[in-house]
Amino acid sequence: MMHRVLRLKPARRISHYLKKLAPGVFLQEFCATPGTIGSICPSSRFLANRLAREVAHHQDGLIIELGPGTGVVTRALLRQGIPPERLLVVEYSNTFVQRLRKQFPHVNVVHGNAADLCQIVPQNAKVAAIVSSLPLCSMPEPLMESILDQWRYLLDDRGTAVQFTYNLHRPKWHKHVQARQTGSSTVWANLPPAKVFTFSFHTTKLTSHEHPAPEHSC
Ligand SMILES: C[S@@+](CC[C@H](N)C(=O)[O-])C[C@H]1O[C@@H](n2cnc3c(N)ncnc32)[C@H](O)[C@@H]1O
């Protein structure tokens, strides 16, 4: 009996330790709410770096990250030299939020819903870019449209939006973006491979007369 307990304890400790690692936490969250997480494991460093590089040229204004999960893209953004004070990250899962706040004490980590972005962003803040890992494909269409509407409203003429997808063809949300696509590339070194789309709202920016503020006024 004693022999069995002694063998169990290290096994439990190892299992506890594994669950605390990013892929373990991620998988646990995926099992709890697969539709919200949208992936069984965090993005690779290659995908994270690709996303971060797309927005690193913006010299001022907020960089908003949507759906940071365990923070692989957040880390890549910081590695690109973006100061933590310029980052605003919005995450839906409380488990991820607690981890992110410990990992990135100088980054503003908001526990919230990307669908309320206009309410979350401080009034009059200039938004330079939105980097999104949101599982837009698995969202109900009205929710997805409301999120994209708010991107259009928040990004000024020079703003960039970056979104990745596991659908290597044209994902269903693509036609709802209503922005100029400025780039697309495939990152094969990811599980599964992902396509990164970059958008500029430069030519589609509407006046507030033509396009009233989305429901959650900015
Ligand atoms: C595919 S995971 C990406 C995680 C991480 N960025 C990465 O690349 O490994 C999607 C993330 O979006 C978050 N998420 C899903 N819906 C959300 C929403 N409406 N608002 C904020 N975050 C959301 C999930 O909790 C999850 O962390």
mmCIF file of C-alpha atoms and ligand atoms in Angstrom:
data_model
loop_
_atom_site.group_PDB
_atom_site.id
_atom_site.type_symbol
_atom_site.label_atom_id
_atom_site.label_comp_id
_atom_site.label_asym_id
_atom_site.label_seq_id
_atom_site.Cartn_x
_atom_site.Cartn_y
_atom_site.Cartn_z
ATOM 1 C CA MET A 1 0.000 0.000 0.000
ATOM 2 C CA MET A 2 2.685 2.458 1.094
ATOM 3 C CA HIS A 3 4.670 1.453 -1.963
ATOM 4 C CA ARG A 4 1.706 2.405 -4.217
ATOM 5 C CA VAL A 5 1.248 5.821 -2.552
ATOM 6 C CA LEU A 6 4.914 6.578 -2.996
ATOM 7 C CA ARG A 7 4.615 5.793 -6.722
ATOM 8 C CA LEU A 8 1.433 7.823 -7.140
ATOM 9 C CA LYS A 9 2.688 11.037 -5.585
ATOM 10 C CA PRO A 10 5.411 11.832 -8.141
ATOM 11 C CA ALA A 11 3.010 10.872 -10.960
ATOM 12 C CA ARG A 12 0.424 13.301 -9.631
ATOM 13 C CA ARG A 13 3.042 15.992 -9.215
ATOM 14 C CA ILE A 14 4.201 15.521 -12.809
ATOM 15 C CA SER A 15 0.616 15.607 -14.083
ATOM 16 C CA HIS A 16 -0.039 18.770 -12.022
ATOM 17 C CA TYR A 17 3.129 20.342 -13.466
ATOM 18 C CA LEU A 18 2.189 19.415 -17.070
ATOM 19 C CA LYS A 19 -1.284 20.909 -16.643
ATOM 20 C CA LYS A 20 0.324 24.218 -15.681
ATOM 21 C CA LEU A 21 2.420 24.388 -18.874
ATOM 22 C CA ALA A 22 0.945 26.472 -21.705
ATOM 23 C CA PRO A 23 -0.083 23.528 -23.961
ATOM 24 C CA GLY A 24 -1.657 21.744 -20.959
ATOM 25 C CA VAL A 25 -3.683 24.785 -19.914
ATOM 26 C CA PHE A 26 -4.654 25.377 -23.516
ATOM 27 C CA LEU A 27 -5.894 21.825 -24.021
ATOM 28 C CA GLN A 28 -7.891 22.001 -20.774
ATOM 29 C CA GLU A 29 -9.575 25.220 -21.922
ATOM 30 C CA PHE A 30 -10.243 23.696 -25.338
ATOM 31 C CA CYS A 31 -11.949 20.674 -23.740
ATOM 32 C CA ALA A 32 -14.115 22.991 -21.628
ATOM 33 C CA THR A 33 -15.171 25.371 -24.453
ATOM 34 C CA PRO A 34 -13.928 24.140 -27.855
ATOM 35 C CA GLY A 35 -15.892 26.715 -29.894
ATOM 36 C CA THR A 36 -14.406 29.660 -27.994
ATOM 37 C CA ILE A 37 -10.822 28.422 -28.035
ATOM 38 C CA GLY A 38 -10.888 27.186 -31.641
ATOM 39 C CA SER A 39 -7.623 25.239 -31.491
ATOM 40 C CA ILE A 40 -6.174 22.368 -29.465
ATOM 41 C CA CYS A 41 -2.767 23.946 -28.981
ATOM 42 C CA PRO A 42 -1.199 27.419 -28.914
ATOM 43 C CA SER A 43 0.192 28.943 -32.102
ATOM 44 C CA SER A 44 3.797 28.182 -33.006
ATOM 45 C CA ARG A 45 6.531 30.769 -32.556
ATOM 46 C CA PHE A 46 6.680 31.066 -36.365
ATOM 47 C CA LEU A 47 3.019 32.034 -36.670
ATOM 48 C CA ALA A 48 3.266 34.387 -33.697
ATOM 49 C CA ASN A 49 6.309 36.122 -35.182
ATOM 50 C CA ARG A 50 4.581 36.505 -38.553
ATOM 51 C CA LEU A 51 1.574 38.188 -36.920
ATOM 52 C CA ALA A 52 3.763 40.483 -34.823
ATOM 53 C CA ARG A 53 5.932 41.530 -37.771
ATOM 54 C CA GLU A 54 2.853 42.736 -39.645
ATOM 55 C CA VAL A 55 2.178 45.481 -37.083
ATOM 56 C CA ALA A 56 5.645 46.302 -35.747
ATOM 57 C CA HIS A 57 6.109 49.248 -38.168
ATOM 58 C CA HIS A 58 3.437 51.335 -36.409
ATOM 59 C CA GLN A 59 5.351 53.853 -34.325
ATOM 60 C CA ASP A 60 2.539 55.170 -32.186
ATOM 61 C CA GLY A 61 -0.974 54.311 -31.096
ATOM 62 C CA LEU A 62 -2.359 51.279 -29.329
ATOM 63 C CA ILE A 63 -1.732 47.784 -30.599
ATOM 64 C CA ILE A 64 -4.744 45.674 -29.648
ATOM 65 C CA GLU A 65 -4.434 41.915 -29.410
ATOM 66 C CA LEU A 66 -7.643 39.890 -29.414
ATOM 67 C CA GLY A 67 -7.639 36.352 -28.039
ATOM 68 C CA PRO A 68 -4.096 36.156 -26.625
ATOM 69 C CA GLY A 69 -4.649 32.736 -25.012
ATOM 70 C CA THR A 70 -1.435 31.664 -23.296
ATOM 71 C CA GLY A 71 0.459 34.693 -24.650
ATOM 72 C CA VAL A 72 2.585 33.405 -27.520
ATOM 73 C CA VAL A 73 1.616 36.330 -29.794
ATOM 74 C CA THR A 74 1.874 38.842 -26.926
ATOM 75 C CA ARG A 75 5.448 37.688 -26.363
ATOM 76 C CA ALA A 76 6.221 38.015 -30.083
ATOM 77 C CA LEU A 77 4.812 41.575 -30.119
ATOM 78 C CA LEU A 78 7.062 42.516 -27.190
ATOM 79 C CA ARG A 79 10.030 40.845 -28.925
ATOM 80 C CA GLN A 80 9.372 43.081 -31.942
ATOM 81 C CA GLY A 81 10.075 46.043 -29.653
ATOM 82 C CA ILE A 82 6.517 47.190 -29.011
ATOM 83 C CA PRO A 83 6.536 48.686 -25.488
ATOM 84 C CA PRO A 84 4.151 46.902 -23.071
ATOM 85 C CA GLU A 85 2.286 50.183 -22.385
ATOM 86 C CA ARG A 86 1.201 50.305 -26.035
ATOM 87 C CA LEU A 87 -0.393 46.871 -25.841
ATOM 88 C CA LEU A 88 -4.022 46.273 -24.915
ATOM 89 C CA VAL A 89 -4.950 42.613 -24.893
ATOM 90 C CA VAL A 90 -8.496 41.333 -24.604
ATOM 91 C CA GLU A 91 -9.149 37.748 -23.549
ATOM 92 C CA TYR A 92 -12.431 35.994 -22.812
ATOM 93 C CA SER A 93 -11.154 33.098 -20.696
ATOM 94 C CA ASN A 94 -10.555 33.918 -17.057
ATOM 95 C CA THR A 95 -7.953 31.121 -16.754
ATOM 96 C CA PHE A 96 -5.879 32.683 -19.543
ATOM 97 C CA VAL A 97 -6.333 36.186 -18.120
ATOM 98 C CA GLN A 98 -4.875 35.144 -14.744
ATOM 99 C CA ARG A 99 -1.848 33.592 -16.449
ATOM 100 C CA LEU A 100 -1.331 36.563 -18.777
ATOM 101 C CA ARG A 101 -1.402 39.062 -15.901
ATOM 102 C CA LYS A 102 1.329 37.096 -14.107
ATOM 103 C CA GLN A 103 3.417 36.675 -17.253
ATOM 104 C CA PHE A 104 3.093 40.251 -18.537
ATOM 105 C CA PRO A 105 2.659 42.525 -15.496
ATOM 106 C CA HIS A 106 3.205 45.691 -17.578
ATOM 107 C CA VAL A 107 0.658 44.848 -20.278
ATOM 108 C CA ASN A 108 -2.968 45.951 -19.930
ATOM 109 C CA VAL A 109 -4.788 42.602 -19.917
ATOM 110 C CA VAL A 110 -8.550 43.055 -20.095
ATOM 111 C CA HIS A 111 -10.867 40.208 -19.177
ATOM 112 C CA GLY A 112 -13.557 40.867 -21.750
ATOM 113 C CA ASN A 113 -15.274 40.081 -24.994
ATOM 114 C CA ALA A 114 -13.925 41.279 -28.343
ATOM 115 C CA ALA A 115 -17.552 42.054 -29.207
ATOM 116 C CA ASP A 116 -17.382 44.918 -26.658
ATOM 117 C CA LEU A 117 -14.147 46.363 -28.017
ATOM 118 C CA CYS A 118 -15.488 49.882 -28.508
ATOM 119 C CA GLN A 119 -16.392 50.008 -24.823
ATOM 120 C CA ILE A 120 -13.051 48.551 -23.738
ATOM 121 C CA VAL A 121 -10.778 50.916 -25.690
ATOM 122 C CA PRO A 122 -10.259 54.197 -23.767
ATOM 123 C CA GLN A 123 -12.107 57.113 -25.332
ATOM 124 C CA ASN A 124 -10.052 59.122 -27.858
ATOM 125 C CA ALA A 125 -7.292 56.512 -27.881
ATOM 126 C CA LYS A 126 -5.598 56.158 -31.238
ATOM 127 C CA VAL A 127 -5.595 52.557 -32.386
ATOM 128 C CA ALA A 128 -2.732 51.656 -34.706
ATOM 129 C CA ALA A 129 -3.417 47.959 -35.224
ATOM 130 C CA ILE A 130 -5.525 44.984 -34.257
ATOM 131 C CA VAL A 131 -3.909 41.552 -34.120
ATOM 132 C CA SER A 132 -6.558 38.896 -33.853
ATOM 133 C CA SER A 133 -6.414 35.179 -33.127
ATOM 134 C CA LEU A 134 -10.175 35.045 -32.621
ATOM 135 C CA PRO A 135 -11.878 31.909 -33.942
ATOM 136 C CA LEU A 136 -14.057 33.969 -36.307
ATOM 137 C CA CYS A 137 -14.972 30.844 -38.309
ATOM 138 C CA SER A 138 -16.744 29.245 -35.374
ATOM 139 C CA MET A 139 -18.646 32.385 -34.330
ATOM 140 C CA PRO A 140 -22.287 33.072 -35.160
ATOM 141 C CA GLU A 141 -22.372 35.456 -38.120
ATOM 142 C CA PRO A 142 -23.991 38.444 -36.314
ATOM 143 C CA LEU A 143 -21.316 38.303 -33.584
ATOM 144 C CA MET A 144 -18.539 38.075 -36.147
ATOM 145 C CA GLU A 145 -20.005 41.013 -38.107
ATOM 146 C CA SER A 146 -20.317 43.127 -34.983
ATOM 147 C CA ILE A 147 -16.647 42.484 -34.153
ATOM 148 C CA LEU A 148 -15.503 43.408 -37.671
ATOM 149 C CA ASP A 149 -17.680 46.539 -37.607
ATOM 150 C CA GLN A 150 -15.845 47.722 -34.525
ATOM 151 C CA TRP A 151 -12.438 47.141 -36.131
ATOM 152 C CA ARG A 152 -13.504 49.347 -39.012
ATOM 153 C CA TYR A 153 -14.633 52.030 -36.615
ATOM 154 C CA LEU A 154 -11.556 51.959 -34.375
ATOM 155 C CA LEU A 155 -8.798 51.730 -36.951
ATOM 156 C CA ASP A 156 -7.898 55.092 -38.374
ATOM 157 C CA ASP A 157 -6.674 55.661 -41.915
ATOM 158 C CA ARG A 158 -3.307 54.067 -41.257
ATOM 159 C CA GLY A 159 -4.579 51.212 -39.149
ATOM 160 C CA THR A 160 -3.807 47.569 -39.853
ATOM 161 C CA ALA A 161 -5.796 44.482 -38.929
ATOM 162 C CA VAL A 162 -4.211 41.043 -38.922
ATOM 163 C CA GLN A 163 -6.176 37.808 -38.618
ATOM 164 C CA PHE A 164 -5.115 34.208 -39.102
ATOM 165 C CA THR A 165 -7.200 31.222 -40.057
ATOM 166 C CA TYR A 166 -6.726 27.478 -40.446
ATOM 167 C CA ASN A 167 -8.850 27.580 -43.583
ATOM 168 C CA LEU A 168 -6.168 27.855 -46.258
ATOM 169 C CA HIS A 169 -8.727 28.869 -48.870
ATOM 170 C CA ARG A 170 -11.080 31.781 -48.325
ATOM 171 C CA PRO A 171 -12.665 31.665 -44.849
ATOM 172 C CA LYS A 172 -16.318 32.678 -44.567
ATOM 173 C CA TRP A 173 -15.569 35.828 -42.513
ATOM 174 C CA HIS A 174 -13.355 37.195 -45.299
ATOM 175 C CA LYS A 175 -16.225 38.719 -47.309
ATOM 176 C CA HIS A 176 -17.463 40.593 -44.223
ATOM 177 C CA VAL A 177 -14.233 42.489 -43.532
ATOM 178 C CA GLN A 178 -14.929 45.293 -46.026
ATOM 179 C CA ALA A 179 -11.322 46.412 -46.117
ATOM 180 C CA ARG A 180 -8.467 46.336 -48.583
ATOM 181 C CA GLN A 181 -6.483 43.117 -48.215
ATOM 182 C CA THR A 182 -2.838 44.152 -48.141
ATOM 183 C CA GLY A 183 -1.252 40.752 -47.695
ATOM 184 C CA SER A 184 -1.717 37.051 -47.187
ATOM 185 C CA SER A 185 0.768 34.302 -46.512
ATOM 186 C CA THR A 186 0.775 30.744 -45.266
ATOM 187 C CA VAL A 187 2.715 29.633 -42.213
ATOM 188 C CA TRP A 188 3.340 25.915 -42.640
ATOM 189 C CA ALA A 189 5.241 25.570 -39.366
ATOM 190 C CA ASN A 190 2.127 25.538 -37.242
ATOM 191 C CA LEU A 191 -0.332 22.870 -36.139
ATOM 192 C CA PRO A 192 -2.371 23.044 -38.313
ATOM 193 C CA PRO A 193 -0.787 25.307 -40.968
ATOM 194 C CA ALA A 194 -2.344 28.754 -40.920
ATOM 195 C CA LYS A 195 -3.005 31.585 -43.345
ATOM 196 C CA VAL A 196 -2.334 35.150 -42.214
ATOM 197 C CA PHE A 197 -4.410 37.975 -43.746
ATOM 198 C CA THR A 198 -3.536 41.643 -43.394
ATOM 199 C CA PHE A 199 -6.086 44.400 -44.007
ATOM 200 C CA SER A 200 -6.027 48.146 -44.300
ATOM 201 C CA PHE A 201 -9.182 50.186 -43.783
ATOM 202 C CA HIS A 202 -7.635 53.171 -45.525
ATOM 203 C CA THR A 203 -9.920 53.289 -48.560
ATOM 204 C CA THR A 204 -12.993 52.005 -46.782
ATOM 205 C CA LYS A 205 -13.024 54.460 -43.896
ATOM 206 C CA LEU A 206 -16.496 55.963 -43.836
ATOM 207 C CA THR A 207 -17.540 59.192 -42.216
ATOM 208 C CA SER A 208 -19.641 58.945 -39.062
ATOM 209 C CA HIS A 209 -22.525 60.252 -41.204
ATOM 210 C CA GLU A 210 -22.224 57.379 -43.675
ATOM 211 C CA HIS A 211 -21.438 54.852 -41.030
ATOM 212 C CA PRO A 212 -22.839 55.508 -37.570
ATOM 213 C CA ALA A 213 -20.932 54.180 -34.575
ATOM 214 C CA PRO A 214 -21.516 50.492 -33.914
ATOM 215 C CA GLU A 215 -24.024 49.543 -31.235
ATOM 216 C CA HIS A 216 -21.407 49.826 -28.475
ATOM 217 C CA SER A 217 -20.472 53.421 -29.157
ATOM 218 C CA CYS A 218 -16.728 54.200 -29.238
HETATM 219 C C1 LIG B 1 -7.124 30.038 -31.385
HETATM 220 S S1 LIG B 1 -6.960 30.666 -29.727
HETATM 221 C C2 LIG B 1 -5.494 31.658 -29.977
HETATM 222 C C3 LIG B 1 -4.663 31.846 -28.731
HETATM 223 C C4 LIG B 1 -3.291 32.483 -28.938
HETATM 224 N N1 LIG B 1 -3.389 33.816 -29.494
HETATM 225 C C5 LIG B 1 -2.443 31.649 -29.829
HETATM 226 O O1 LIG B 1 -2.230 32.042 -30.985
HETATM 227 O O2 LIG B 1 -1.995 30.597 -29.378
HETATM 228 C C6 LIG B 1 -8.303 31.841 -29.623
HETATM 229 C C7 LIG B 1 -8.322 32.687 -28.369
HETATM 230 O O3 LIG B 1 -9.386 33.640 -28.510
HETATM 231 C C8 LIG B 1 -10.081 33.741 -27.266
HETATM 232 N N2 LIG B 1 -11.446 34.238 -27.572
HETATM 233 C C9 LIG B 1 -12.432 33.590 -28.227
HETATM 234 N N3 LIG B 1 -13.511 34.370 -28.357
HETATM 235 C C10 LIG B 1 -13.209 35.561 -27.774
HETATM 236 C C11 LIG B 1 -13.901 36.781 -27.603
HETATM 237 N N4 LIG B 1 -15.161 36.938 -28.055
HETATM 238 N N5 LIG B 1 -13.291 37.803 -26.985
HETATM 239 C C12 LIG B 1 -12.007 37.663 -26.533
HETATM 240 N N6 LIG B 1 -11.285 36.521 -26.661
HETATM 241 C C13 LIG B 1 -11.872 35.482 -27.275
HETATM 242 C C14 LIG B 1 -10.038 32.327 -26.708
HETATM 243 O O4 LIG B 1 -10.286 32.306 -25.334
HETATM 244 C C15 LIG B 1 -8.607 31.931 -27.085
HETATM 245 O O5 LIG B 1 -7.705 32.356 -26.113
#
